[in-house]
Tab-separated table of C-alpha atoms in Angstrom:
chain	number	residue	atom	x	y	z
I	1	ALA	CA	-4.159	9.682	3.872
I	2	SER	CA	-3.952	11.750	0.794
I	3	LEU	CA	-2.605	11.630	-2.574
I	4	THR	CA	-1.461	14.933	-4.166
I	5	LEU	CA	-0.704	14.764	-7.926
I	6	LEU	CA	0.792	16.586	-10.364
I	7	LEU	CA	0.337	15.213	-13.778
I	8	ALA	CA	1.555	16.521	-17.528
I	9	LEU	CA	1.026	13.179	-19.543
I	10	SER	CA	1.977	13.917	-23.091
I	11	ALA	CA	-1.102	11.214	-24.933
I	12	HIS	CA	-0.138	9.395	-28.258
I	13	PRO	CA	-2.791	11.197	-29.810
I	14	ALA	CA	-4.674	8.149	-30.274
I	15	ALA	CA	-5.596	8.538	-26.525
I	16	ALA	CA	-6.497	11.250	-24.005
I	17	GLN	CA	-4.660	13.937	-23.201
I	18	VAL	CA	-3.805	14.705	-19.195
I	19	SER	CA	-2.109	18.642	-18.752
I	20	LEU	CA	0.171	20.283	-15.816
I	21	LEU	CA	-1.815	22.743	-13.855
I	22	PRO	CA	0.635	26.177	-14.180
I	23	LYS	CA	2.854	25.751	-11.672
I	24	ASP	CA	1.843	29.113	-9.586
I	25	GLN	CA	-1.775	26.691	-8.685
I	26	ILE	CA	-0.316	24.493	-6.925
I	27	GLY	CA	1.252	24.617	-3.412
I	28	ALA	CA	4.009	24.184	-2.366
I	29	GLN	CA	3.916	21.429	0.032
I	30	ALA	CA	2.388	19.500	-2.976
I	31	GLN	CA	5.877	19.891	-5.036
I	32	PRO	CA	7.722	16.578	-4.588
I	33	ASP	CA	11.615	16.901	-3.623
I	34	LEU	CA	13.451	15.579	-6.474
I	35	ALA	CA	16.405	18.030	-5.815
I	36	PHE	CA	18.702	14.639	-5.329
I	37	SER	CA	18.290	13.750	-9.043
I	38	SER	CA	20.230	16.545	-10.504
I	39	ARG	CA	23.569	15.234	-8.376
I	40	THR	CA	26.747	13.314	-9.830
I	41	PRO	CA	27.207	9.911	-9.323
I	42	THR	CA	31.109	9.743	-7.640
I	43	LYS	CA	32.166	6.053	-8.579
I	44	VAL	CA	30.525	3.578	-11.996
I	45	PHE	CA	30.062	0.330	-12.675
I	46	HIS	CA	28.988	-1.282	-15.255
I	47	VAL	CA	26.771	-4.311	-16.269
I	48	ALA	CA	27.432	-6.309	-19.879
I	49	LYS	CA	26.699	-9.629	-21.561
I	50	THR	CA	30.170	-10.306	-21.596
I	51	GLY	CA	30.676	-10.261	-18.198
I	52	SER	CA	30.869	-12.542	-14.453
I	53	ASP	CA	28.955	-11.251	-11.722
I	54	SER	CA	32.264	-12.572	-10.260
I	55	ASN	CA	33.667	-9.552	-11.644
I	56	PRO	CA	34.731	-6.073	-10.395
I	57	GLY	CA	32.210	-4.254	-12.679
I	58	THR	CA	34.782	-2.697	-14.370
I	59	SER	CA	34.256	-1.657	-17.719
I	60	ALA	CA	36.978	-4.068	-18.745
I	61	GLN	CA	35.301	-6.706	-15.991
I	62	PRO	CA	32.030	-5.896	-15.882
I	63	TRP	CA	29.415	-7.527	-14.489
I	64	ARG	CA	26.677	-9.499	-16.123
I	65	THR	CA	23.790	-9.480	-14.117
I	66	ILE	CA	21.335	-5.510	-13.707
I	67	THR	CA	20.677	-8.183	-10.220
I	68	LYS	CA	24.374	-7.387	-9.393
I	69	ALA	CA	24.764	-4.383	-10.186
I	70	ALA	CA	21.110	-3.404	-8.259
I	71	SER	CA	22.100	-5.397	-4.797
I	72	THR	CA	25.660	-3.792	-4.878
I	73	LEU	CA	25.122	-0.577	-5.521
I	74	GLN	CA	25.955	2.130	-2.663
I	75	ALA	CA	25.193	5.554	-1.794
I	76	GLY	CA	26.678	7.361	-4.675
I	77	GLN	CA	27.103	4.937	-6.808
I	78	ALA	CA	26.012	3.772	-10.364
I	79	ALA	CA	26.272	1.307	-12.871
I	80	TYR	CA	25.871	1.323	-16.671
I	81	VAL	CA	23.866	-1.233	-18.287
I	82	HIS	CA	25.742	-2.296	-22.288
I	83	THR	CA	23.719	-3.141	-25.092
I	84	GLY	CA	21.977	-6.729	-24.634
I	85	THR	CA	18.400	-8.429	-23.382
I	86	TYR	CA	18.697	-9.669	-20.051
I	87	TYR	CA	16.127	-11.692	-18.319
I	88	GLU	CA	15.854	-10.755	-15.092
I	89	ARG	CA	13.667	-9.084	-11.925
I	90	VAL	CA	15.212	-6.489	-10.021
I	91	THR	CA	14.681	-4.800	-7.091
I	92	THR	CA	16.809	-2.349	-4.978
I	93	THR	CA	18.424	-3.792	-2.473
I	94	ASN	CA	20.452	-1.021	-0.501
I	95	PRO	CA	19.149	3.242	0.364
I	96	GLY	CA	20.554	6.214	-0.952
I	97	THR	CA	20.554	9.408	0.494
I	98	SER	CA	19.627	12.724	-0.363
I	99	SER	CA	23.366	14.304	-1.435
I	100	ALA	CA	24.807	10.555	-2.536
I	101	PRO	CA	21.550	9.045	-4.792
I	102	ILE	CA	21.809	5.350	-6.686
I	103	TRP	CA	21.479	4.903	-10.346
I	104	LEU	CA	20.899	2.280	-12.872
I	105	MET	CA	21.346	3.227	-16.428
I	106	GLU	CA	21.204	2.105	-19.951
I	107	ALA	CA	25.243	2.830	-21.003
I	108	PRO	CA	24.684	6.356	-22.931
I	109	GLY	CA	24.140	5.699	-26.880
I	110	GLU	CA	23.085	1.786	-25.759
I	111	ASN	CA	20.408	-0.234	-26.264
I	112	ALA	CA	19.565	-1.867	-23.207
I	113	VAL	CA	16.367	-4.683	-22.549
I	114	ILE	CA	14.748	-6.143	-19.518
I	115	LYS	CA	12.533	-8.820	-21.016
I	116	GLY	CA	10.096	-10.581	-19.689
I	117	ALA	CA	10.228	-14.849	-19.705
I	118	GLY	CA	8.560	-17.185	-17.266
I	119	THR	CA	4.991	-16.819	-15.138
I	120	SER	CA	6.817	-15.211	-12.215
I	121	SER	CA	3.960	-11.374	-11.920
I	122	ALA	CA	6.402	-9.758	-9.764
I	123	PRO	CA	7.374	-6.491	-11.743
I	124	PHE	CA	10.625	-6.457	-13.800
I	125	VAL	CA	12.242	-3.464	-11.927
I	126	SER	CA	10.578	-3.490	-8.645
I	127	ILE	CA	11.761	0.570	-6.279
I	128	THR	CA	11.643	-0.509	-3.203
I	129	LYS	CA	14.878	2.168	-1.429
I	130	PRO	CA	15.210	5.445	-1.293
I	131	TYR	CA	16.775	7.965	-3.525
I	132	TRP	CA	16.825	5.837	-6.730
I	133	ILE	CA	17.371	7.118	-10.247
I	134	VAL	CA	16.661	4.285	-13.199
I	135	ASP	CA	17.410	6.428	-16.618
I	136	GLY	CA	16.438	4.631	-20.037
I	137	PHE	CA	16.093	1.243	-20.576
I	138	GLU	CA	12.887	-0.995	-22.923
I	139	ILE	CA	11.091	-3.331	-20.589
I	140	ASP	CA	9.334	-5.572	-23.296
I	141	ALA	CA	7.049	-7.387	-20.692
I	142	ALA	CA	6.338	-9.727	-23.284
I	143	THR	CA	3.059	-10.426	-22.427
I	144	VAL	CA	4.014	-12.002	-19.273
I	145	ARG	CA	2.029	-11.037	-16.867
I	146	ALA	CA	3.248	-8.281	-14.369
I	147	GLN	CA	4.138	-4.892	-14.291
I	148	ALA	CA	7.037	-3.137	-15.571
I	149	VAL	CA	8.042	-0.791	-13.243
I	150	ARG	CA	6.592	-0.542	-9.059
I	151	PHE	CA	7.051	2.038	-7.108
I	152	ALA	CA	6.772	-0.213	-3.855
I	153	GLY	CA	7.174	2.517	-0.658
I	154	ALA	CA	10.252	4.374	-1.926
I	155	LYS	CA	10.604	7.615	-1.020
I	156	HIS	CA	12.485	9.710	-3.736
I	157	ALA	CA	13.209	8.127	-6.848
I	158	VAL	CA	12.351	8.459	-9.801
I	159	VAL	CA	12.834	6.455	-13.796
I	160	LYS	CA	12.859	8.658	-16.812
I	161	ASN	CA	13.397	7.741	-20.633
I	162	ILE	CA	12.359	3.738	-20.265
I	163	ASP	CA	10.022	2.297	-22.687
I	164	ALA	CA	7.990	-0.377	-21.004
I	165	HIS	CA	5.459	-1.973	-23.342
I	166	HIS	CA	3.291	-5.171	-24.176
I	167	GLY	CA	2.332	-6.627	-20.991
I	168	VAL	CA	-0.436	-8.086	-19.193
I	169	GLY	CA	-1.782	-7.587	-15.898
I	170	ASN	CA	-3.298	-3.766	-13.931
I	171	ALA	CA	0.295	-1.199	-15.260
I	172	ALA	CA	2.447	-1.110	-16.762
I	173	ILE	CA	3.174	1.337	-14.111
I	174	ALA	CA	2.286	1.583	-10.485
I	175	PHE	CA	3.274	3.804	-7.734
I	176	ASP	CA	2.446	1.562	-4.378
I	177	GLY	CA	2.762	3.941	-1.153
I	178	ALA	CA	5.453	5.910	-2.648
I	179	GLU	CA	6.397	8.923	-2.472
I	180	ASP	CA	8.391	12.231	-3.619
I	181	ALA	CA	8.400	10.309	-6.616
I	182	ALA	CA	8.352	10.595	-10.097
I	183	LEU	CA	7.519	8.995	-13.986
I	184	LEU	CA	9.149	11.062	-16.321
I	185	SER	CA	9.871	11.690	-20.565
I	186	SER	CA	9.266	7.503	-20.669
I	187	LYS	CA	7.045	5.887	-23.219
I	188	VAL	CA	4.416	3.117	-22.106
I	189	HIS	CA	2.321	1.949	-24.096
I	190	ASP	CA	0.093	-1.087	-25.597
I	191	TYR	CA	-0.181	-3.117	-21.888
I	192	SER	CA	-3.324	-5.462	-21.755
I	193	TRP	CA	-5.614	-7.402	-20.152
I	194	THR	CA	-8.611	-9.561	-20.880
I	195	GLU	CA	-11.736	-11.486	-19.391
I	196	ALA	CA	-12.083	-15.568	-19.456
I	197	ASP	CA	-14.549	-14.036	-22.347
I	198	GLY	CA	-12.721	-12.126	-23.662
I	199	SER	CA	-13.626	-8.685	-23.133
I	200	PRO	CA	-11.302	-6.290	-22.110
I	201	LYS	CA	-10.562	-5.557	-18.758
I	202	ASP	CA	-8.255	-2.579	-16.719
I	203	SER	CA	-5.030	-2.268	-17.398
I	204	HIS	CA	-3.606	1.103	-17.201
I	205	GLY	CA	-0.619	2.712	-18.299
I	206	VAL	CA	0.437	4.845	-15.196
I	207	LEU	CA	-1.911	3.538	-11.701
I	208	VAL	CA	-1.565	5.562	-8.474
I	209	TYR	CA	-2.471	4.766	-5.170
I	210	ARG	CA	-3.939	6.776	-2.715
I	211	SER	CA	-0.997	5.547	-0.314
I	212	SER	CA	0.862	7.929	-2.242
I	213	LYS	CA	1.689	11.204	-2.028
I	214	ARG	CA	3.563	13.871	-4.664
I	215	ILE	CA	3.754	12.178	-7.376
I	216	LEU	CA	4.859	13.761	-10.474
I	217	VAL	CA	4.140	11.614	-13.934
I	218	LYS	CA	5.356	14.624	-16.928
I	219	GLY	CA	6.770	14.244	-20.519
I	220	ASN	CA	5.100	10.920	-20.971
I	221	ASP	CA	3.513	9.812	-23.518
I	222	SER	CA	1.450	6.399	-23.122
I	223	TRP	CA	-1.145	4.484	-25.293
I	224	GLY	CA	-2.343	2.278	-26.620
I	225	HIS	CA	-3.877	0.413	-22.304
I	226	THR	CA	-7.042	-1.432	-22.919
I	227	GLY	CA	-7.374	0.815	-19.270
I	228	ASP	CA	-6.198	4.147	-18.846
I	229	ASP	CA	-2.951	6.183	-19.842
I	230	LEU	CA	-3.801	6.916	-16.077
I	231	GLN	CA	-5.649	6.102	-13.078
I	232	CYS	CA	-5.396	6.619	-9.778
I	233	VAL	CA	-7.707	4.273	-7.084
I	234	ASP	CA	-7.545	3.980	-3.397
């Protein structure tokens, strides 16, 4: 399979910088189809630490977990996640559509943190369904060996405005079998890994597998890894 990767990784001053090719030098077939991300939701639900997953998910009666939102939202719907620390591993359940994607968003002006706990190596956010937008969130891996976000076979998916940091393992963000997907305007930093003797081992900010196509990485800051800011592998 062929890999098309458009890069605009605005590196931390201590890291190498990768530049985006001028648009007129990139074939139309290489441009990821992200038109769905300009849509607006038809209904918004709410998640808050004071809520309950048996609630209807309204602002007055919010759900308690992000997992509840990720497993309940249907095409065209969104969830605002309000301030708090959520010890969860979140996986998308239902697909969106090109005209009605699904949004999982940090509530405007608030600070929702997905934080590491336990020994699971599952990513903190796994995007497995098409037409999803994850916007906002701090993902504090807290030295747990797990990727912050994994695009796992996802088509037409966007992650933006996240702050993913301080994890262990091969990468913070991974695109595996993804198509028409993007990481935008995010901070990715301080992912590390060591050999048994304590020497550094590759732990990348962004890892793109060759099974992926039309991937856009743009407007991000990446630093402090024991591997590359961005790595493409077979």
